[in-house]
Short mmCIF file of C-alpha atoms in Angstrom, two decimals:
data_model
loop_
_atom_site.label_atom_id
_atom_site.label_comp_id
_atom_site.label_asym_id
_atom_site.label_seq_id
_atom_site.Cartn_x
_atom_site.Cartn_y
_atom_site.Cartn_z
CA GLN A 71 -0.22 -0.22 0.00
CA LYS A 72 2.76 2.25 0.73
CA LEU A 73 4.23 2.11 -2.63
CA TRP A 74 1.10 3.01 -4.32
CA VAL A 75 1.16 6.37 -2.15
CA VAL A 76 4.60 6.92 -3.67
CA VAL A 77 3.07 6.75 -7.01
CA VAL A 78 -0.43 8.32 -6.70
CA LEU A 79 0.12 11.11 -4.15
CA TYR A 80 3.63 11.66 -5.42
CA LEU A 81 5.04 11.28 -1.75
CA ASN A 82 9.03 11.19 -1.53
CA MET A 83 9.74 8.47 0.54
CA ASP A 84 14.00 9.92 1.67
CA GLY A 85 13.49 8.69 5.45
CA SER A 86 13.26 12.27 6.73
CA SER A 87 9.85 12.00 7.95
CA ARG A 88 7.91 15.16 8.20
CA LYS A 89 10.41 16.65 5.37
CA ASN A 90 9.03 14.90 2.98
CA LYS A 91 7.82 16.78 0.12
CA TRP A 92 5.58 16.01 -2.72
CA LEU A 93 7.32 15.37 -6.40
CA GLU A 94 6.80 17.69 -8.62
CA GLN A 95 5.20 16.32 -11.98
CA LYS A 96 3.38 17.28 -15.01
CA LYS A 97 0.39 18.09 -15.10
CA ASN A 98 -1.37 16.24 -17.67
CA ILE A 99 -0.02 12.92 -15.36
CA ARG A 100 -2.13 13.74 -12.04
CA ASN A 101 -5.25 10.95 -13.42
CA PHE A 102 -7.02 9.12 -11.09
CA LEU A 103 -6.60 5.55 -10.08
CA ILE A 104 -9.11 2.38 -9.33
CA GLY A 105 -8.93 1.19 -6.42
CA SER A 106 -10.65 -0.74 -3.98
CA TYR A 107 -10.98 0.24 0.06
CA GLY A 108 -10.60 -1.67 2.33
CA GLY A 109 -8.84 0.04 4.90
CA GLY A 110 -5.07 -0.21 6.24
CA ASP A 111 -3.54 -3.26 4.50
CA SER A 112 -6.64 -4.67 2.85
CA GLN A 113 -6.79 -1.51 0.45
CA LYS A 114 -5.69 -2.87 -3.47
CA ILE A 115 -4.85 -0.57 -6.52
CA ALA A 116 -5.76 -1.70 -9.93
CA SER A 117 -2.89 -1.98 -12.51
CA SER A 118 -2.93 0.85 -14.34
CA LEU A 119 -2.51 -0.02 -18.32
CA LEU A 120 -1.86 2.94 -20.34
CA GLN A 121 -2.64 6.67 -19.68
CA ILE A 122 -2.44 9.60 -22.15
CA PRO A 123 -3.59 12.84 -22.38
CA ILE A 124 -6.14 13.47 -24.62
CA ASN A 125 -5.88 16.57 -27.17
CA PRO A 126 -9.63 18.11 -27.52
CA LYS A 127 -9.09 19.28 -31.05
CA GLU A 128 -7.64 16.22 -32.82
CA THR A 129 -10.83 15.90 -34.51
CA GLU A 130 -14.25 18.17 -34.75
CA TYR A 131 -16.14 14.92 -33.08
CA LEU A 132 -14.15 14.77 -30.04
CA LYS A 133 -13.89 18.29 -29.33
CA GLN A 134 -17.70 18.69 -29.53
CA HIS A 135 -17.96 15.32 -27.85
CA LEU A 136 -16.08 16.81 -24.94
CA THR A 137 -17.36 20.14 -25.07
CA ASP A 138 -21.14 18.57 -24.69
CA LEU A 139 -19.88 16.93 -21.68
CA LYS A 140 -18.23 19.67 -19.82
CA THR A 141 -21.30 21.42 -20.57
CA GLU A 142 -23.29 18.96 -19.13
CA SER A 143 -21.11 17.93 -16.04
CA LEU A 144 -21.24 21.56 -15.08
CA LEU A 145 -25.18 21.95 -15.03
CA GLN A 146 -25.74 18.80 -13.01
CA SER A 147 -23.29 20.61 -10.55
CA LEU A 148 -25.30 23.11 -10.63
CA TYR A 149 -28.39 21.51 -10.00
CA PHE A 150 -26.61 19.20 -7.43
CA ILE A 151 -25.34 22.41 -5.23
CA GLU A 152 -28.92 24.28 -5.33
CA SER A 153 -30.37 21.29 -4.01
CA TYR A 154 -27.45 20.53 -1.08
CA ASN A 155 -27.80 24.05 -0.01
CA ASN A 156 -30.78 23.56 1.12
CA VAL A 157 -30.39 20.63 3.56
CA LEU A 158 -29.88 21.79 7.32
CA GLU A 159 -26.18 22.50 7.98
CA ASP A 160 -26.38 19.76 11.15
CA LYS A 161 -27.38 17.41 8.25
CA LYS A 162 -24.93 18.06 5.79
CA ILE A 163 -22.28 15.01 5.40
CA ALA A 164 -20.34 16.43 2.44
CA LYS A 165 -18.49 20.00 2.78
CA ILE A 166 -18.63 21.21 -0.39
CA SER A 167 -19.08 25.18 -1.43
CA GLU A 168 -22.08 26.73 -1.35
CA GLU A 169 -20.90 28.80 -4.16
CA LEU A 170 -22.99 27.94 -7.49
CA PRO A 171 -20.72 27.15 -10.11
CA ASP A 172 -20.16 29.22 -13.17
CA VAL A 173 -21.25 26.85 -16.07
CA SER A 174 -19.07 29.32 -18.42
CA ILE A 175 -16.84 25.93 -20.21
CA ASN A 176 -14.24 27.98 -20.81
CA GLU A 177 -14.16 29.60 -17.58
CA TRP A 178 -12.44 26.35 -16.01
CA ASP A 179 -9.35 24.61 -15.93
CA TRP A 180 -10.13 21.57 -17.76
CA THR A 181 -7.49 18.15 -18.18
CA HIS A 182 -8.39 15.12 -20.33
CA VAL A 183 -7.22 12.01 -20.33
CA LEU A 184 -7.42 8.55 -22.02
CA HIS A 185 -7.00 5.73 -19.33
CA VAL A 186 -7.03 2.09 -19.79
CA SER A 187 -7.00 -0.07 -16.18
CA GLY A 188 -7.31 -3.55 -15.11
CA CYS A 189 -9.65 -4.31 -12.97
CA LEU A 190 -10.68 -5.81 -9.28
CA GLU A 191 -12.87 -8.42 -7.73
CA GLY A 192 -15.96 -7.08 -6.80
CA LYS A 193 -16.71 -3.53 -5.65
CA MET A 194 -13.90 -0.74 -6.77
CA ASN A 195 -13.86 3.03 -6.00
CA LEU A 196 -12.47 6.13 -8.07
CA MET A 197 -9.66 7.65 -6.10
CA PHE A 198 -8.97 11.47 -7.50
CA HIS A 199 -6.45 11.85 -4.54
CA GLY A 200 -3.06 12.80 -6.77
CA TRP A 201 -5.30 15.07 -8.98
CA LEU A 202 -6.93 16.77 -5.82
CA LEU A 203 -4.64 16.78 -2.82
CA HIS A 204 -1.03 17.22 -4.33
CA ASP A 205 -0.87 21.14 -4.15
CA GLU A 206 -3.05 21.10 -1.63
CA ILE A 207 -0.60 19.00 1.31
CA TYR A 208 2.54 20.54 -0.72
CA LYS A 209 1.91 24.61 -0.44
CA ASP A 210 0.67 24.45 3.45
CA ASP A 211 2.73 21.86 4.57
CA ARG A 212 -0.62 20.02 6.01
CA LEU A 213 -0.61 16.66 7.84
CA GLY A 214 -3.80 16.24 6.58
CA CYS A 215 -6.48 17.19 3.43
CA THR A 216 -10.45 16.47 2.51
CA LYS A 217 -12.09 17.20 -0.84
CA TRP A 218 -15.33 16.53 -1.81
CA PRO A 219 -15.09 16.06 -5.49
CA LEU A 220 -18.38 16.14 -7.62
CA ILE A 221 -18.33 12.88 -9.35
CA GLY A 222 -19.88 10.68 -12.17
CA LEU A 223 -19.96 7.81 -15.14
CA PHE A 224 -21.17 9.47 -18.18
CA GLN A 225 -22.31 7.62 -21.27
CA ASN A 226 -21.39 4.03 -19.57
CA CYS A 227 -21.20 0.77 -21.27
CA GLY A 228 -20.65 -2.09 -18.84
CA ILE A 229 -19.41 -0.30 -16.01
CA ASN A 230 -22.23 0.50 -13.34
CA PRO A 231 -22.80 2.31 -10.34
CA ALA A 232 -22.51 0.08 -7.24
CA SER A 233 -25.98 0.64 -5.55
CA LYS A 234 -28.99 2.10 -6.91
CA ASP A 235 -29.22 6.40 -6.95
CA GLU A 236 -31.65 8.18 -4.59
CA ASP A 237 -31.60 12.13 -4.56
CA THR A 238 -33.27 12.06 -0.96
CA PHE A 239 -31.81 15.84 -0.48
CA ASP A 240 -31.15 15.05 3.53
CA GLY A 241 -27.69 15.46 3.83
CA ASN A 242 -27.22 11.42 3.42
CA ILE A 243 -24.36 11.12 0.26
CA ASN A 244 -24.39 7.89 -1.38
CA GLN A 245 -21.05 6.13 -1.70
CA SER A 246 -21.72 5.01 -5.20
CA THR A 247 -21.19 6.76 -8.60
CA VAL A 248 -24.08 7.34 -10.61
CA ILE A 249 -25.37 7.47 -14.13
CA ASN A 250 -25.04 11.32 -16.39
CA LYS A 251 -25.31 12.83 -12.94
CA VAL A 252 -22.49 14.13 -10.54
CA ARG A 253 -22.28 13.72 -6.61
CA PRO A 254 -20.31 14.45 -3.89
CA ALA A 255 -17.21 11.97 -3.05
CA ASP A 256 -15.01 12.03 0.00
CA GLN A 257 -11.66 12.23 -0.99
CA HIS A 258 -8.70 11.91 1.70
CA THR A 259 -5.22 12.14 2.97
CA HIS A 260 -3.63 12.24 6.19
CA TYR A 261 0.22 11.24 7.58
CA VAL A 262 0.50 8.62 9.60
CA GLU A 263 3.96 8.36 11.83
CA GLU A 264 4.79 4.75 11.91
CA TYR A 265 8.07 3.06 12.95
CA ILE A 266 10.03 -0.65 12.59
CA ASP A 267 12.53 -1.60 14.78
CA LEU A 268 15.31 -3.67 13.38
CA ASP A 269 17.60 -5.10 15.75
CA GLY A 270 17.99 -1.86 17.55
CA PHE A 271 17.70 0.33 14.35
CA LEU A 272 14.72 2.58 13.90
CA MET A 273 13.31 2.67 10.44
CA ASP A 274 11.12 5.51 9.85
CA LEU A 275 7.78 4.72 7.72
CA SER A 276 6.09 7.92 8.55
CA ASP A 277 3.93 8.73 5.34
CA PHE A 278 0.52 9.64 3.71
CA HIS A 279 -1.95 7.03 3.32
CA PHE A 280 -4.90 7.67 1.22
CA GLY A 281 -8.33 6.43 0.26
CA SER A 282 -12.29 6.41 1.09
CA ASP A 283 -14.98 4.12 0.18
CA MET A 284 -16.55 6.48 -2.17
CA ALA A 285 -17.28 7.06 -6.22
CA GLN A 286 -17.94 2.90 -5.97
CA PHE A 287 -19.11 1.11 -9.07
CA VAL A 288 -18.79 -2.16 -10.45
CA VAL A 289 -17.93 -3.89 -14.03
CA ASP A 290 -20.11 -6.16 -15.74
CA LEU A 291 -17.71 -8.82 -16.39
CA SER A 292 -19.86 -10.52 -19.17
CA ASP A 293 -18.17 -11.32 -22.39
CA ASN A 294 -19.19 -8.28 -24.90
CA ASN A 295 -16.77 -9.50 -28.11
CA ASP A 296 -17.61 -13.17 -28.68
CA ASN A 297 -17.71 -12.76 -32.02
CA ASN A 298 -13.83 -11.57 -32.99
CA ASN A 299 -11.45 -13.53 -33.68
CA ASN A 300 -8.94 -10.91 -31.75
CA ASN A 301 -11.04 -11.18 -28.36
CA LEU A 302 -10.67 -8.82 -26.06
CA ASP A 303 -13.06 -8.57 -23.25
CA PHE A 304 -13.55 -4.35 -21.41
CA SER A 305 -16.26 -1.87 -20.30
CA TYR A 306 -15.91 1.43 -20.63
CA SER A 307 -16.86 5.11 -19.34
CA TRP A 308 -16.59 8.87 -19.84
CA VAL A 309 -15.56 9.62 -16.03
CA VAL A 310 -16.14 13.74 -14.80
CA ALA A 311 -14.65 15.10 -11.73
CA ILE A 312 -15.44 18.39 -10.69
CA ASP A 313 -13.31 20.52 -8.57
CA SER A 314 -15.74 23.59 -8.27
CA GLU A 315 -13.76 25.70 -5.48
CA ASN A 316 -11.03 25.80 -7.73
CA LYS A 317 -13.08 25.84 -11.15
CA ARG A 318 -11.35 22.95 -12.62
CA GLY A 319 -12.69 19.46 -14.00
CA GLN A 320 -11.41 15.86 -15.41
CA ILE A 321 -12.95 14.20 -17.94
CA SER A 322 -11.36 10.70 -18.83
CA LEU A 323 -12.22 8.20 -21.17
CA LEU A 324 -11.99 4.84 -18.61
CA ILE A 325 -11.40 1.61 -20.40
CA MET A 326 -11.65 -1.80 -17.80
CA ILE A 327 -10.52 -4.63 -19.17
CA HIS A 328 -11.64 -7.36 -18.06
CA PRO A 329 -9.50 -10.15 -16.54
CA GLY A 330 -7.75 -12.58 -18.10
CA HIS A 331 -7.48 -10.28 -20.98
CA GLU A 332 -4.48 -7.93 -19.82
CA ASP A 333 -1.82 -10.03 -21.52
CA ASN A 334 -3.48 -9.81 -25.04
CA PHE A 335 -3.81 -5.92 -24.52
CA ASN A 336 -0.27 -5.42 -23.47
CA SER A 337 0.20 -7.20 -26.77
CA PHE A 338 -1.63 -5.27 -28.81
CA LEU A 339 0.22 -1.72 -27.07
CA LEU A 340 3.72 -3.26 -27.99
CA ASP A 341 2.02 -4.05 -31.43
CA LEU A 342 1.01 -0.56 -32.04
CA GLU A 343 3.95 1.41 -30.50
CA LYS A 344 6.17 -1.18 -33.37
CA ASN A 345 4.05 -0.17 -36.12
CA LEU A 346 4.66 3.77 -34.83
CA ASN A 347 8.23 3.28 -34.90
CA SER A 348 8.18 1.55 -38.54
CA ASN A 349 6.53 4.62 -39.66
CA ASN A 350 8.26 7.00 -38.07
CA ASN A 351 11.56 5.15 -39.90
CA ASN A 352 10.16 4.68 -43.04
CA LYS A 353 9.58 8.18 -43.20
CA GLN A 354 12.73 9.47 -41.69
CA ASP A 355 14.12 7.33 -44.23
CA GLU A 356 11.86 8.99 -46.93
CA ASP A 357 13.21 12.22 -45.66
CA GLU A 358 16.93 10.83 -45.75
CA ASP A 359 16.83 10.21 -49.47
CA LYS A 360 15.44 13.94 -50.10
CA ASP A 361 18.14 15.43 -48.49
CA GLU A 362 20.93 13.36 -49.88
CA ASP A 363 22.67 16.27 -51.92
CA ASN A 364 22.61 18.38 -48.93
CA ASN A 365 25.73 19.44 -46.96
CA ASP A 366 26.82 15.87 -45.00
CA ASN A 367 26.84 17.79 -41.45
CA ASP A 368 23.69 18.90 -42.45
CA SER A 369 22.02 15.87 -43.35
CA ASN A 370 23.48 14.27 -39.80
CA ASN A 371 22.16 16.76 -37.93
CA ASP A 372 18.64 15.73 -39.49
CA ASN A 373 19.03 12.58 -38.89
CA ASN A 374 19.76 12.81 -35.19
CA ASN A 375 16.93 15.12 -34.85
CA ASN A 376 14.34 12.68 -36.35
CA LYS A 377 16.35 9.95 -33.96
CA GLU A 378 15.43 12.10 -30.69
CA SER A 379 11.70 12.19 -31.93
CA MET A 380 11.07 8.92 -32.62
CA ASN A 381 12.00 8.02 -28.79
CA ASN A 382 9.52 10.33 -27.66
CA TYR A 383 6.66 9.07 -30.29
CA THR A 384 6.50 5.84 -28.94
CA SER A 385 5.63 6.80 -25.43
CA ASN A 386 3.17 9.64 -27.05
CA VAL A 387 0.36 7.90 -28.95
CA THR A 388 -2.31 10.25 -29.68
CA PHE A 389 -5.84 9.53 -28.43
CA LYS A 390 -7.02 9.08 -31.97
CA GLN A 391 -3.98 7.02 -33.17
CA PHE A 392 -5.05 4.69 -29.82
CA ILE A 393 -8.75 4.34 -30.33
CA SER A 394 -8.46 3.95 -34.28
CA ALA A 395 -5.93 1.05 -33.98
CA PHE A 396 -8.01 -0.35 -30.41
CA VAL A 397 -11.46 -0.61 -32.80
CA GLU A 398 -9.43 -1.83 -36.09
CA LYS A 399 -7.95 -4.67 -33.73
CA PHE A 400 -10.98 -5.66 -31.67
CA GLY A 401 -13.73 -4.37 -32.94
CA SER A 402 -17.32 -5.79 -34.19
CA ASP A 403 -19.65 -3.97 -36.63
CA ASP A 404 -22.39 -4.92 -33.90
CA ASN A 405 -20.74 -4.10 -30.80
CA GLN A 406 -22.13 -1.14 -28.82
CA ALA A 407 -19.00 -0.17 -27.37
CA PHE A 408 -16.99 -0.50 -30.48
CA SER A 409 -19.89 1.71 -32.30
CA HIS A 410 -19.23 4.36 -29.70
CA LEU A 411 -15.23 4.48 -29.86
CA SER A 412 -15.51 4.43 -33.22
CA GLN A 413 -16.40 7.94 -33.91
CA PHE A 414 -13.68 9.46 -32.45
CA LYS A 415 -11.17 7.80 -34.95
#
């Protein structure tokens, strides 16, 4: 569990107790994780198979789709906060700002991510701790922090709420996610002092622990691609998280690979990278042929620059490239999941 705290919350475990500082990371990798909250050492984290940023401008359809999701999620946030403001103060569980959110999407800071994850058994949780709490803890040198983002599942296929949604607005908060709505979910971390005595040597294991049993969901593990020889069973949903206090939101396409199919997906991903490398090499050869009559030094410089960009390219597969290859490899015409994903090619 401590290892995953390092990965998610970017803690620097250098043995210096409270002086540990959160590692500075690029914004586009502060995505959520899939966990199964059990408290203490019984908490589990699903394997993260792929995370890449989405550029909304890759296609007009993608740009419009993300715009619609932003608009809908902000309107849902406005509706919930308006209703929750009417709850008596001593009945409220979620601690969220009473200020009504601005629904002008251009006034918000948005991140967009494709996240491919493995599955865990039974109920799972969406954990946005790294995205939400990194800056809060770092800037104030705090011992703990709690936030209540508004989280929801949109346009889901096989990723479902863990329980029935009931909008009673009496202060109680459903621990489950909901479909095409957003609801508050506790996301917290706290510092724990812990030491182990190893034959007189005191090892300091003090660090941040995180988790909460909210934003629950389950995955329908029934086969969804029986008619395809390149079988890959998966489920997906668009996941939205709204941090109204800081006017920022995250929209992610979550693809959950079913148990027993991770190796098949990893093989596909390796083949995709090889094909992209091959295409980039071919383009490099064509460029070199065109430059044969140029100065030798200039040619060498161009060659080195092309090699450098090729090496970076394999770890920066675009959303469109991934979706196109994914649908071509595993897709079937009569499958609901692929009919939706193919629109982003």
